Coordinates of C-alpha atoms and ligand atoms in Angstrom, one line a residue:
X100 CA -19.5 -19.6 -4.9
X101 CA -18.0 -22.8 -5.1
X102 CA -15.2 -23.3 -2.5
X103 CA -13.7 -26.7 -3.6
X104 CA -10.1 -26.7 -2.8
X105 CA -8.2 -26.6 -6.0
X106 CA -4.9 -28.8 -5.6
X107 CA -3.7 -29.4 -9.2
X108 CA -1.4 -32.0 -10.1
X109 CA 1.9 -31.0 -11.7
X110 CA 1.3 -30.1 -15.6
X111 CA -2.4 -29.9 -14.9
X112 CA -4.5 -26.7 -15.6
X113 CA -7.3 -25.3 -13.4
X114 CA -9.9 -22.9 -14.6
X115 CA -11.4 -20.2 -12.2
X116 CA -13.1 -17.4 -13.4
X117 CA -11.0 -14.8 -11.5
X118 CA -7.3 -15.4 -10.1
X119 CA -6.6 -12.8 -7.2
X120 CA -2.7 -12.2 -6.9
X121 CA -1.9 -12.0 -3.3
X122 CA -3.3 -12.7 -0.1
X123 CA -2.4 -9.2 1.7
X124 CA -5.2 -6.9 2.8
X125 CA -5.8 -6.2 -0.8
X126 CA -6.5 -9.8 -2.1
X127 CA -8.5 -10.8 1.1
X128 CA -10.9 -7.6 0.5
X129 CA -11.0 -8.4 -2.8
X130 CA -12.1 -12.2 -2.5
X131 CA -14.6 -10.9 -0.2
X132 CA -16.4 -8.2 -2.5
X133 CA -16.2 -10.8 -5.5
X134 CA -18.1 -13.4 -3.1
X135 CA -20.6 -10.7 -2.0
X136 CA -21.1 -9.1 -5.5
X137 CA -20.7 -11.8 -8.1
X138 CA -21.6 -14.8 -6.2
X139 CA -21.7 -17.3 -9.4
X140 CA -18.1 -16.5 -10.1
X141 CA -15.2 -19.0 -9.2
X142 CA -11.9 -17.8 -8.3
X143 CA -8.7 -18.5 -6.4
X144 CA -6.2 -16.5 -4.8
X145 CA -2.3 -17.2 -5.6
X146 CA -0.1 -16.3 -2.9
X147 CA 3.8 -17.2 -2.7
X148 CA 3.8 -16.9 1.2
X149 CA 2.9 -19.8 3.5
X150 CA 0.3 -17.6 4.9
X151 CA -2.1 -14.4 4.6
X152 CA -1.2 -10.7 5.5
X153 CA 1.4 -9.6 2.9
X154 CA 2.9 -6.4 4.4
X155 CA 1.6 -7.3 8.1
X156 CA 3.5 -10.8 7.8
X157 CA 6.6 -9.7 6.2
X158 CA 7.6 -7.2 8.8
X159 CA 8.9 -8.2 12.2
X160 CA 10.7 -5.3 13.8
X161 CA 10.2 -4.2 17.0
X162 CA 6.7 -2.3 17.6
X163 CA 5.6 -3.1 14.0
X164 CA 2.4 -1.1 13.7
X165 CA 0.3 0.6 11.4
X166 CA 0.6 4.4 10.8
X167 CA -2.9 4.8 9.9
X168 CA -6.1 4.3 12.0
X169 CA -7.8 0.9 11.6
X170 CA -11.4 2.6 11.1
X171 CA -10.3 3.5 7.7
X172 CA -7.5 0.8 7.2
X173 CA -10.1 -1.9 8.1
X174 CA -12.7 -2.9 5.5
X175 CA -15.7 -0.9 5.4
X176 CA -17.8 -4.4 5.8
X177 CA -16.1 -5.5 9.1
X178 CA -16.1 -3.1 12.1
X179 CA -12.8 -2.3 13.8
X180 CA -13.2 -2.5 17.8
X181 CA -9.6 -1.8 18.9
X182 CA -7.6 1.4 19.3
X183 CA -7.0 3.1 16.1
X184 CA -3.4 2.5 15.6
X185 CA -2.9 -1.2 15.5
X186 CA -0.2 -3.8 15.9
X187 CA 0.6 -6.0 13.1
X188 CA -0.8 -8.9 15.1
X189 CA -4.0 -7.3 15.6
X190 CA -4.5 -6.6 11.8
X191 CA -3.5 -10.0 11.2
X192 CA -6.1 -11.2 13.7
X193 CA -8.7 -9.1 12.1
X194 CA -7.7 -10.5 8.6
X195 CA -7.9 -13.9 9.8
X196 CA -11.4 -13.4 11.0
X197 CA -12.3 -11.7 7.5
X198 CA -11.2 -15.1 6.1
X199 CA -12.9 -17.3 8.6
X200 CA -16.3 -15.7 8.8
X201 CA -16.6 -15.6 4.9
X202 CA -14.9 -19.0 4.1
X203 CA -12.3 -17.6 1.9
X204 CA -9.6 -19.9 3.0
X205 CA -10.6 -22.8 0.8
X206 CA -9.9 -20.3 -2.2
X207 CA -6.5 -19.5 -1.3
X208 CA -3.4 -21.5 -2.6
X209 CA -0.7 -20.6 -0.4
X210 CA 2.9 -21.4 -1.4
X211 CA 2.3 -20.6 -5.1
X212 CA 4.6 -18.1 -6.6
X213 CA 3.5 -16.9 -9.9
X214 CA 6.3 -16.9 -12.4
X215 CA 4.4 -16.0 -15.7
X216 CA 1.1 -14.6 -17.2
X217 CA 0.2 -14.6 -20.6
X218 CA -3.1 -13.5 -22.5
X219 CA -4.5 -15.0 -25.2
X220 CA -6.9 -13.2 -27.5
X221 CA -8.1 -16.0 -29.2
X222 CA -9.3 -17.6 -26.0
X223 CA -10.0 -14.5 -24.3
X224 CA -8.1 -16.2 -21.4
X225 CA -4.9 -15.5 -18.9
X226 CA -2.8 -18.5 -18.3
X227 CA -0.9 -18.0 -15.3
X228 CA 1.9 -20.4 -14.3
X229 CA 3.1 -20.8 -10.8
X230 CA 5.8 -22.3 -9.1
X231 CA 4.1 -24.6 -5.8
X232 CA 6.7 -24.1 -3.2
X233 CA 6.2 -27.3 -1.6
X234 CA 7.3 -29.8 -4.5
X235 CA 8.7 -27.1 -6.8
X236 CA 6.0 -28.2 -9.6
X237 CA 4.7 -25.8 -12.0
X238 CA 0.9 -25.5 -11.8
X239 CA -1.2 -23.7 -14.4
X240 CA -4.3 -21.7 -13.8
X241 CA -6.5 -20.1 -16.7
X242 CA -8.6 -17.2 -15.7
X243 CA -11.1 -15.0 -17.4
X244 CA -9.9 -12.1 -15.2
X245 CA -6.8 -11.1 -13.2
X246 CA -7.1 -9.0 -10.3
X247 CA -3.5 -8.0 -9.2
X248 CA -3.4 -7.7 -5.5
X249 CA 0.3 -8.0 -5.2
X250 CA 1.1 -4.6 -3.6
X251 CA 4.0 -2.6 -4.8
X252 CA 7.4 -3.6 -3.4
X253 CA 9.6 -6.7 -3.2
X254 CA 8.9 -8.8 0.1
X255 CA 12.1 -10.5 0.0
X256 CA 14.7 -7.8 -1.2
X257 CA 14.3 -4.5 0.3
X258 CA 16.2 -1.4 -0.8
X259 CA 19.7 -0.9 1.2
X260 CA 21.8 1.5 -0.8
X261 CA 25.4 0.2 -1.4
X262 CA 27.5 2.3 1.2
X263 CA 31.2 2.2 1.2
X264 CA 32.8 0.3 4.0
X265 CA 30.2 -2.1 4.8
X266 CA 32.2 -5.2 4.9
X267 CA 34.5 -3.4 7.5
X268 CA 31.6 -3.4 9.9
X269 CA 31.9 -5.5 13.0
X270 CA 28.5 -5.2 14.6
X271 CA 25.1 -6.6 13.1
X272 CA 23.7 -4.7 10.2
X273 CA 20.1 -5.6 9.3
X274 CA 17.3 -4.1 7.2
X275 CA 14.2 -3.5 9.0
X276 CA 12.2 -5.6 6.4
X277 CA 14.3 -8.6 7.2
X278 CA 14.3 -8.0 11.0
X279 CA 14.3 -11.3 13.1
X280 CA 12.5 -11.1 16.2
X281 CA 15.2 -13.4 18.0
X282 CA 17.7 -10.5 17.9
X283 CA 18.1 -9.4 21.3
X284 CA 18.8 -5.7 21.6
X285 CA 18.7 -5.2 25.3
X286 CA 21.6 -2.6 26.5
X287 CA 23.0 -2.4 23.1
X288 CA 23.4 0.9 21.0
X289 CA 21.2 0.8 18.1
X290 CA 21.6 3.2 15.0
X291 CA 18.8 3.4 12.8
X292 CA 19.7 4.7 9.4
X293 CA 16.4 6.5 7.7
X294 CA 13.6 8.6 9.0
X295 CA 9.9 8.1 8.1
X296 CA 7.3 5.6 9.2
X297 CA 9.4 2.6 9.6
X298 CA 12.0 4.7 11.6
X299 CA 9.4 6.3 13.6
X300 CA 8.0 2.9 14.8
X301 CA 10.9 1.2 15.6
X302 CA 12.9 3.8 17.7
X303 CA 10.5 4.1 20.6
X304 CA 10.5 0.5 20.8
X305 CA 14.4 0.0 20.5
X306 CA 14.4 2.9 23.1
X307 CA 12.8 0.9 25.9
X308 CA 15.4 -1.7 26.1
X309 CA 18.5 -0.6 24.3
X310 CA 21.3 1.4 26.0
X311 CA 20.9 4.0 23.4
X312 CA 19.1 5.0 20.0
X313 CA 20.5 7.2 17.3
X314 CA 18.8 8.0 14.2
X315 CA 20.8 9.1 11.3
X316 CA 18.7 10.8 8.6
X317 CA 19.4 12.6 5.4
X318 CA 16.5 15.0 5.7
X319 CA 13.8 15.8 8.6
X320 CA 10.4 14.1 8.4
X321 CA 6.9 15.7 9.5
X322 CA 5.5 13.8 12.5
X323 CA 1.8 13.9 13.7
X324 CA 1.6 13.4 17.4
X325 CA -1.8 12.2 18.9
X326 CA -2.9 10.0 21.5
X327 CA -3.8 6.5 20.5
X328 CA -7.7 6.5 20.9
X329 CA -10.8 8.1 19.2
X330 CA -12.8 9.9 21.4
X331 CA -16.0 9.8 19.4
X332 CA -15.7 5.9 19.2
X333 CA -15.3 5.8 22.8
X334 CA -18.3 8.1 23.5
X335 CA -20.6 6.1 21.1
X336 CA -19.5 2.7 22.8
X337 CA -20.2 4.2 26.0
X338 CA -23.8 5.2 25.0
X339 CA -24.3 1.7 23.7
X340 CA -24.2 2.3 20.0
X341 CA -23.5 -0.9 17.9
X342 CA -20.2 -1.4 16.6
X343 CA -21.2 -1.4 12.8
X344 CA -22.7 1.9 13.4
X345 CA -19.7 3.2 15.3
X346 CA -17.4 1.6 12.2
X347 CA -19.3 3.9 10.0
X348 CA -19.7 7.0 11.7
X349 CA -16.0 7.1 12.9
X350 CA -14.9 6.3 9.6
X351 CA -16.8 9.3 8.2
X352 CA -15.2 11.6 11.1
X353 CA -11.7 10.6 10.3
X354 CA -12.0 10.6 6.5
X355 CA -13.7 14.4 6.9
X356 CA -10.7 15.3 9.4
X357 CA -8.2 14.0 6.9
X358 CA -9.6 15.6 3.8
X359 CA -9.3 19.1 5.8
X360 CA -5.9 18.2 6.7
X361 CA -4.9 17.4 3.2
X362 CA -6.6 20.5 2.0
X363 CA -4.8 22.8 4.7
X364 CA -1.2 20.9 3.9
X365 CA -1.6 22.4 0.2
X366 CA -3.3 25.8 1.2
X367 CA -1.5 26.6 4.3
X368 CA 1.4 24.5 5.2
X369 CA 3.0 26.8 7.4
X370 CA 0.0 27.0 9.6
X371 CA -0.5 23.2 9.6
X372 CA 3.4 23.1 10.4
X373 CA 2.9 25.1 13.6
X374 CA -0.1 22.9 14.7
X375 CA 2.3 19.9 14.3
X376 CA 4.8 21.3 16.5
X377 CA 2.5 22.2 19.1
X378 CA 1.6 18.7 19.0
X379 CA 5.0 17.5 19.7
X380 CA 5.5 20.0 22.4
X381 CA 2.8 18.0 24.3
X382 CA 5.0 15.4 24.2
X383 CA 8.5 16.7 24.3
X384 CA 7.8 19.9 26.4
X385 CA 7.7 23.6 25.7
X386 CA 11.5 24.1 25.0
X387 CA 12.0 21.3 22.5
X388 CA 14.4 22.2 19.9
X389 CA 13.1 21.8 16.2
X390 CA 16.1 23.2 14.6
X391 CA 17.7 21.2 12.7
X392 CA 16.4 17.7 12.8
X393 CA 12.7 18.3 12.8
X394 CA 12.5 21.1 10.0
X395 CA 11.6 19.1 6.8
X396 CA 12.5 20.7 3.5
X397 CA 9.3 19.7 1.6
X398 CA 5.6 20.6 2.3
X399 CA 3.7 18.4 4.8
X400 CA 2.2 15.4 3.2
X401 CA 4.4 15.4 0.0
X402 CA 5.6 12.5 1.3
X403 CA 3.8 10.3 4.1
X404 CA 3.5 12.3 7.2
X405 CA 4.9 9.8 10.1
X406 CA 2.3 9.0 12.5
X407 CA 3.6 9.1 16.3
X408 CA 0.8 7.4 19.0
X409 CA 1.1 9.0 22.3
X410 CA 4.1 11.1 20.8
X411 CA 6.5 8.1 21.6
X412 CA 9.4 9.2 19.6
X413 CA 9.4 12.7 21.1
X414 CA 9.0 11.3 24.7
X415 CA 12.1 9.2 23.9
X416 CA 14.2 11.9 22.6
X417 CA 13.1 14.2 25.5
X418 CA 14.3 11.3 28.0
X419 CA 17.6 11.4 26.2
X420 CA 17.4 7.9 24.8
X421 CA 17.6 9.1 21.3
X422 CA 20.0 11.2 19.6
X423 CA 19.1 12.6 16.1
X424 CA 21.9 13.2 13.4
X425 CA 21.1 14.8 10.1
X426 CA 23.7 14.3 7.7
X427 CA 24.7 11.8 5.1
X428 CA 26.5 8.4 5.6
X429 CA 30.1 8.8 4.2
X430 CA 31.4 5.2 5.1
X431 CA 31.2 2.3 7.6
X432 CA 33.7 1.6 9.8
X433 CA 34.6 -1.1 12.2
X434 CA 32.5 0.2 14.9
X435 CA 29.7 2.2 13.3
X436 CA 29.4 4.8 10.6
X437 CA 31.2 8.0 9.7
X438 CA 29.2 10.8 8.4
X439 CA 30.1 13.3 5.8
X440 CA 30.9 16.2 8.4
X441 CA 33.2 13.5 10.1
X442 CA 30.9 12.5 13.0
X443 CA 31.7 9.0 14.1
X444 CA 28.4 6.8 15.3
X445 CA 29.4 4.0 16.9
X446 CA 26.6 1.1 17.6
X447 CA 26.3 -2.7 18.3
X448 CA 23.4 -2.9 15.8
X449 CA 22.6 -0.8 12.6
X450 CA 19.1 -1.0 11.3
X451 CA 18.5 0.0 7.6
X452 CA 15.0 1.7 7.6
X453 CA 16.0 2.8 3.9
X454 CA 12.6 1.7 2.3
X455 CA 11.5 -0.5 -0.4
X456 CA 12.5 -1.9 -3.7
X457 CA 9.8 -1.3 -6.0
X458 CA 8.1 -4.6 -7.7
X459 CA 5.8 -3.7 -10.4
X460 CA 3.1 -6.4 -10.8
X461 CA 4.9 -8.7 -8.6
X462 CA 7.7 -8.9 -11.0
X463 CA 6.0 -11.4 -12.8
X464 CA 6.6 -11.4 -16.6
X465 CA 3.4 -10.5 -18.6
X466 CA 2.6 -10.8 -22.3
X467 CA -0.1 -10.2 -24.6
X468 CA -0.5 -12.5 -27.3
X469 CA 3.3 -13.6 -27.3
X470 CA 4.4 -10.1 -27.0
X471 CA 6.2 -9.2 -23.6
X472 CA 4.3 -6.3 -21.7
X473 CA 6.7 -3.3 -20.6
X474 CA 4.6 -1.5 -18.5
X475 CA 6.2 1.7 -19.1
X476 CA 4.6 1.5 -22.6
X477 CA 1.2 1.3 -20.9
X478 CA -1.1 4.1 -19.8
X479 CA -2.8 3.7 -16.6
X480 CA -6.7 4.3 -16.5
X481 CA -7.5 5.8 -12.8
X482 CA -4.4 3.8 -11.8
X483 CA -6.1 0.4 -12.0
X484 CA -6.4 -0.7 -15.7
X485 CA -3.8 -0.4 -18.6
X486 CA -4.1 0.1 -22.2
X487 CA -2.9 -2.9 -24.3
X488 CA -3.5 -5.3 -21.2
X489 CA -7.0 -6.9 -21.4
X490 CA -8.9 -8.2 -18.3
X491 CA -6.9 -7.0 -15.7
X492 CA -6.9 -4.7 -12.5
X493 CA -4.4 -3.4 -10.2
X494 CA -5.5 -2.3 -6.7
X495 CA -3.1 0.5 -6.0
X496 CA -4.4 1.9 -2.8
X497 CA -3.9 5.4 -1.5
X498 CA -0.7 6.9 0.4
X499 CA -2.1 10.0 2.1
X500 CA -5.6 8.1 3.0
X501 CA -5.4 4.4 3.9
X502 CA -4.7 1.9 1.3
X503 CA -8.0 -0.1 1.9
X504 CA -10.3 2.3 1.1
X505 CA -9.5 1.9 -2.5
X506 CA -9.6 -1.9 -2.1
X507 CA -13.2 -1.6 -1.3
X508 CA -13.7 1.1 -4.0
X509 CA -12.1 -1.1 -6.6
X510 CA -13.9 -4.2 -5.3
X511 CA -17.3 -2.4 -6.3
X512 CA -15.9 -1.5 -9.4
X513 CA -14.4 -4.9 -10.5
X514 CA -17.4 -6.6 -9.6
X515 CA -19.7 -4.0 -11.3
X516 CA -17.4 -4.4 -14.3
X517 CA -17.6 -8.3 -14.4
X518 CA -21.4 -8.1 -13.9
X519 CA -21.8 -5.7 -16.6
X520 CA -19.7 -7.9 -19.1
X521 CA -21.9 -10.9 -18.4
X522 CA -25.0 -9.1 -18.8
X523 CA -23.8 -7.5 -22.5
X524 CA -22.2 -11.2 -23.3
X525 CA -18.7 -9.7 -23.4
X526 CA -15.7 -11.7 -22.9
X527 CA -13.0 -9.1 -23.0
X528 CA -12.3 -5.5 -21.5
X529 CA -9.9 -3.1 -22.6
X530 CA -9.3 0.6 -21.9
X531 CA -8.1 2.7 -24.6
X532 CA -7.4 6.2 -25.4
X533 CA -10.2 8.1 -27.1
X534 CA -10.1 10.7 -30.1
X535 CA -10.1 13.3 -27.4
X536 CA -7.0 11.8 -25.8
X537 CA -4.8 11.8 -28.9
X538 CA -3.0 15.0 -28.1
X539 CA -2.8 14.3 -24.6
X540 CA 0.4 14.8 -22.8
X541 CA 1.9 11.2 -21.7
X542 CA 3.8 11.9 -18.4
X543 CA 5.3 9.5 -15.7
X544 CA 3.2 7.7 -12.9
X545 CA 4.1 9.9 -10.4
X546 CA 3.6 13.5 -10.0
X547 CA 6.7 14.7 -8.3
X548 CA 5.4 17.9 -6.8
X549 CA 2.3 15.9 -5.7
X550 CA 3.9 12.7 -4.1
X551 CA 7.3 11.8 -4.6
X552 CA 8.6 8.9 -2.2
X553 CA 12.0 7.6 -2.9
X554 CA 11.2 4.0 -3.9
X555 CA 8.8 5.2 -6.6
X556 CA 11.0 8.0 -8.0
X557 CA 14.1 5.4 -8.2
X558 CA 12.3 3.3 -10.4
X559 CA 9.6 5.5 -12.2
X560 CA 10.5 3.9 -15.6
X561 CA 9.3 0.8 -14.4
X562 CA 6.0 2.1 -13.8
X563 CA 3.0 2.7 -16.3
X564 CA 2.7 6.5 -17.7
X565 CA -0.4 8.6 -17.1
X566 CA -2.0 11.4 -19.2
X567 CA -2.9 14.6 -17.6
X568 CA -6.9 14.0 -17.6
X569 CA -8.6 12.3 -14.5
X570 CA -9.3 9.1 -16.5
X571 CA -5.6 8.6 -17.2
X572 CA -4.1 9.1 -13.9
X573 CA -4.1 8.0 -10.1
X574 CA -4.3 11.1 -8.6
X575 CA -4.2 9.9 -5.1
X576 CA -7.2 11.7 -4.2
X577 CA -10.1 9.6 -2.2
X578 CA -12.1 12.4 -1.9
X579 CA -12.5 12.9 -5.7
X580 CA -12.4 9.3 -6.4
X581 CA -15.0 8.2 -4.0
X582 CA -17.4 10.1 -6.2
X583 CA -15.9 9.6 -9.7
X584 CA -15.1 5.6 -9.6
X585 CA -18.7 5.0 -8.0
X586 CA -20.0 7.1 -11.0
X587 CA -18.2 5.6 -13.7
X588 CA -20.1 5.0 -17.0
X589 CA -19.1 1.4 -17.9
X590 CA -20.1 2.1 -21.4
X591 CA -18.1 5.3 -21.7
X592 CA -16.0 5.3 -24.8
X593 CA -12.7 4.9 -22.5
X594 CA -14.0 1.0 -22.3
X595 CA -13.7 -1.5 -25.3
X596 CA -15.9 -4.8 -24.9
X597 CA -14.7 -7.6 -27.4
X598 CA -12.6 -4.6 -29.1
X599 CA -15.7 -2.5 -29.6
X600 CA -17.1 0.6 -28.1
X601 CA -20.4 0.4 -27.0
X602 CA -23.2 2.8 -28.4
X603 CA -23.5 5.2 -25.7
X604 CA -26.2 4.2 -23.2
X605 CA -27.2 7.0 -21.0
X606 CA -26.9 5.0 -18.1
X607 CA -24.5 5.8 -15.1
X608 CA -24.2 2.6 -13.0
X609 CA -24.4 3.8 -9.5
X610 CA -22.5 1.8 -6.4
X611 CA -22.4 2.5 -2.9
X612 CA -19.9 5.0 -1.8
X613 CA -17.7 3.7 0.8
Ligands
LIG797 C1 5.4 -1.5 7.5 C2 4.4 -0.8 6.7 C3 3.3 -0.2 7.5 C4 2.1 0.2 6.5 N1 1.3 0.8 7.0 C5 0.2 1.4 6.3 C6 -0.8 2.0 7.2 O1 -0.7 2.3 8.4 N2 -2.0 2.6 6.2 C7 -1.7 2.4 4.8 O2 -2.4 2.7 4.4 N3 -0.7 1.9 4.4 C8 0.2 1.1 5.2 N4 1.1 0.6 4.5 C9 1.3 0.6 2.9 C10 0.8 -1.0 2.7 O3 1.7 -1.7 2.2 C11 -0.6 -1.2 2.2 O4 -1.4 -0.6 3.0 C12 -1.0 -2.7 2.2 O5 -0.9 -3.5 3.4 C13 -0.7 -3.2 1.1 O6 -1.6 -4.3 0.9 P1 -1.7 -5.5 -0.2 O7 -2.3 -6.1 0.1 O8 -1.9 -4.4 -1.5 O9 0.2 -5.7 -0.6 P2 0.9 -6.6 0.3 O10 0.5 -6.4 1.7 O11 2.2 -6.1 -0.4 O12 0.6 -8.0 -0.3 C14 1.0 -8.5 -1.3 C15 1.1 -10.1 -1.4 O13 1.1 -10.4 -2.7 C16 1.9 -11.6 -2.7 N5 2.7 -11.6 -4.1 C17 3.4 -10.5 -4.7 N6 3.9 -11.2 -5.6 C18 3.5 -12.5 -5.7 C19 3.8 -13.4 -6.8 N7 4.7 -13.2 -8.1 N8 3.1 -14.6 -6.5 C20 2.3 -14.9 -5.6 N9 2.0 -13.9 -4.7 C21 2.5 -12.7 -4.6 C22 2.9 -11.1 -1.6 O14 3.6 -12.2 -1.0 C23 1.9 -10.6 -0.5 O15 1.5 -11.4 0.4 C24 2.3 0.0 5.2 C25 3.6 -0.5 4.6 C26 4.4 -1.2 5.4 C27 5.5 -1.8 4.7

């Protein structure tokens, strides 16, 4: 693996075997796998920010932390040694160590915003243009394979509804994604608009110093309250087990428990909800009132279940520091907001925890042989590759399990694929519908009754579509995919190498299960 620093002159073109887009947790993990499993390949990571971390660098609101445990949100190859729920700072430190320990740094081009990406079938190459932010120069890379690790939302422009009267408000209105840590909220009345993971994170942090916190939610969320510790990990440490073993065993335990939980959410949602309530009562007291603010309208885990370490949201509620209002916002006023039912909520600071603006493929214009790619015209292969778009893979993780589980899994898949292409001398890989897929129903990417977060539903027409067979959808099911994806037959008829299907070779390429 050559690690020469590539600092191309404006107007010049640099060639690498693989361009990885984005230095978030997906891009760094993918680089690690490429180095380990395809040591002969050259690569560059193009990142528009001036540093790594993606999500964990963008979000700076009080208390910003993971809502999954780091045993599974951490990579399978680097043990996590802290508390299960980690702050953004701890996650960045962990990622920094991965970069440092594996010599990934020299491959990263920070301050490179990709502005265009075009595939040439004549050359079997992607040409990737980026603006180098330091001098505004356009720099060009060519590569054989494009590994899209750019996430799924716009890091610069979050989603804020166009509420009436916003211009009247005299206080400070800020979206959580754009929060500046210099803002002082000591002794202030803070209104958080929205529920879900971000609100669950900021509310206890605000409650520590603010005069009072109000959460205005359109509809209630499910919360999972638990101590921020893993007893199995603590016990294994106590008896002297090494960290790599603890990491492996605790990951297995957590994934098993989550699998059970997901199944139970589908099979017996009412029983699960009663258990969630019992956990909340541990922190908020036996007489805590769930009606009307904590009785959601959807099934547990149809949208993300908000994790609540040490029951912090409910401790704040029980201590009288948090008021919840379940209503819709009718208008902003000079002093705060008025809800549809006429309630006035006054606040010095209003924080919009209203979610993301979807960004498909980093909003980069793509073309194949001069024709613009409309992602909605493509059909996704297992949520990672797309018909009509060769030599490209998107790392889109899980929502019910840790995102990073899929980073490791797809890392194995891409490396296996690249090595296979080298073995058979192929320069181009496509996925294509087979004869048996001809009458397959073509549907939107998201299965609304399975998982339906607002930011995906709002812009569903920007996303690729899916079929109704396992190969042609991202089913968000880690436990099925951990068997199916490593067991993929790379000579299967859904793959075209240099435009042709391979004669069926009865060989299933096995790679390790995470
Ligand atoms: C506050 C918050 C907490 C979360 N907590 C969890 C959690 O606990 N567990 C979980 O599983 N998931 C969580 N998620 C989901 C989370 O986004 C993913 O888990 C994960 O961090 C995504 O990593 P990524 O590297 O794929 O994308 P990102 O973190 O979005 O990183 C993508 C990178 O690509 C860069 N990029 C994008 N477009 C371009 C371009 N055109 N040119 C160059 N660079 C570009 C961006 O600058 C960014 O650095 C959370 C999300 C948020 C917002």
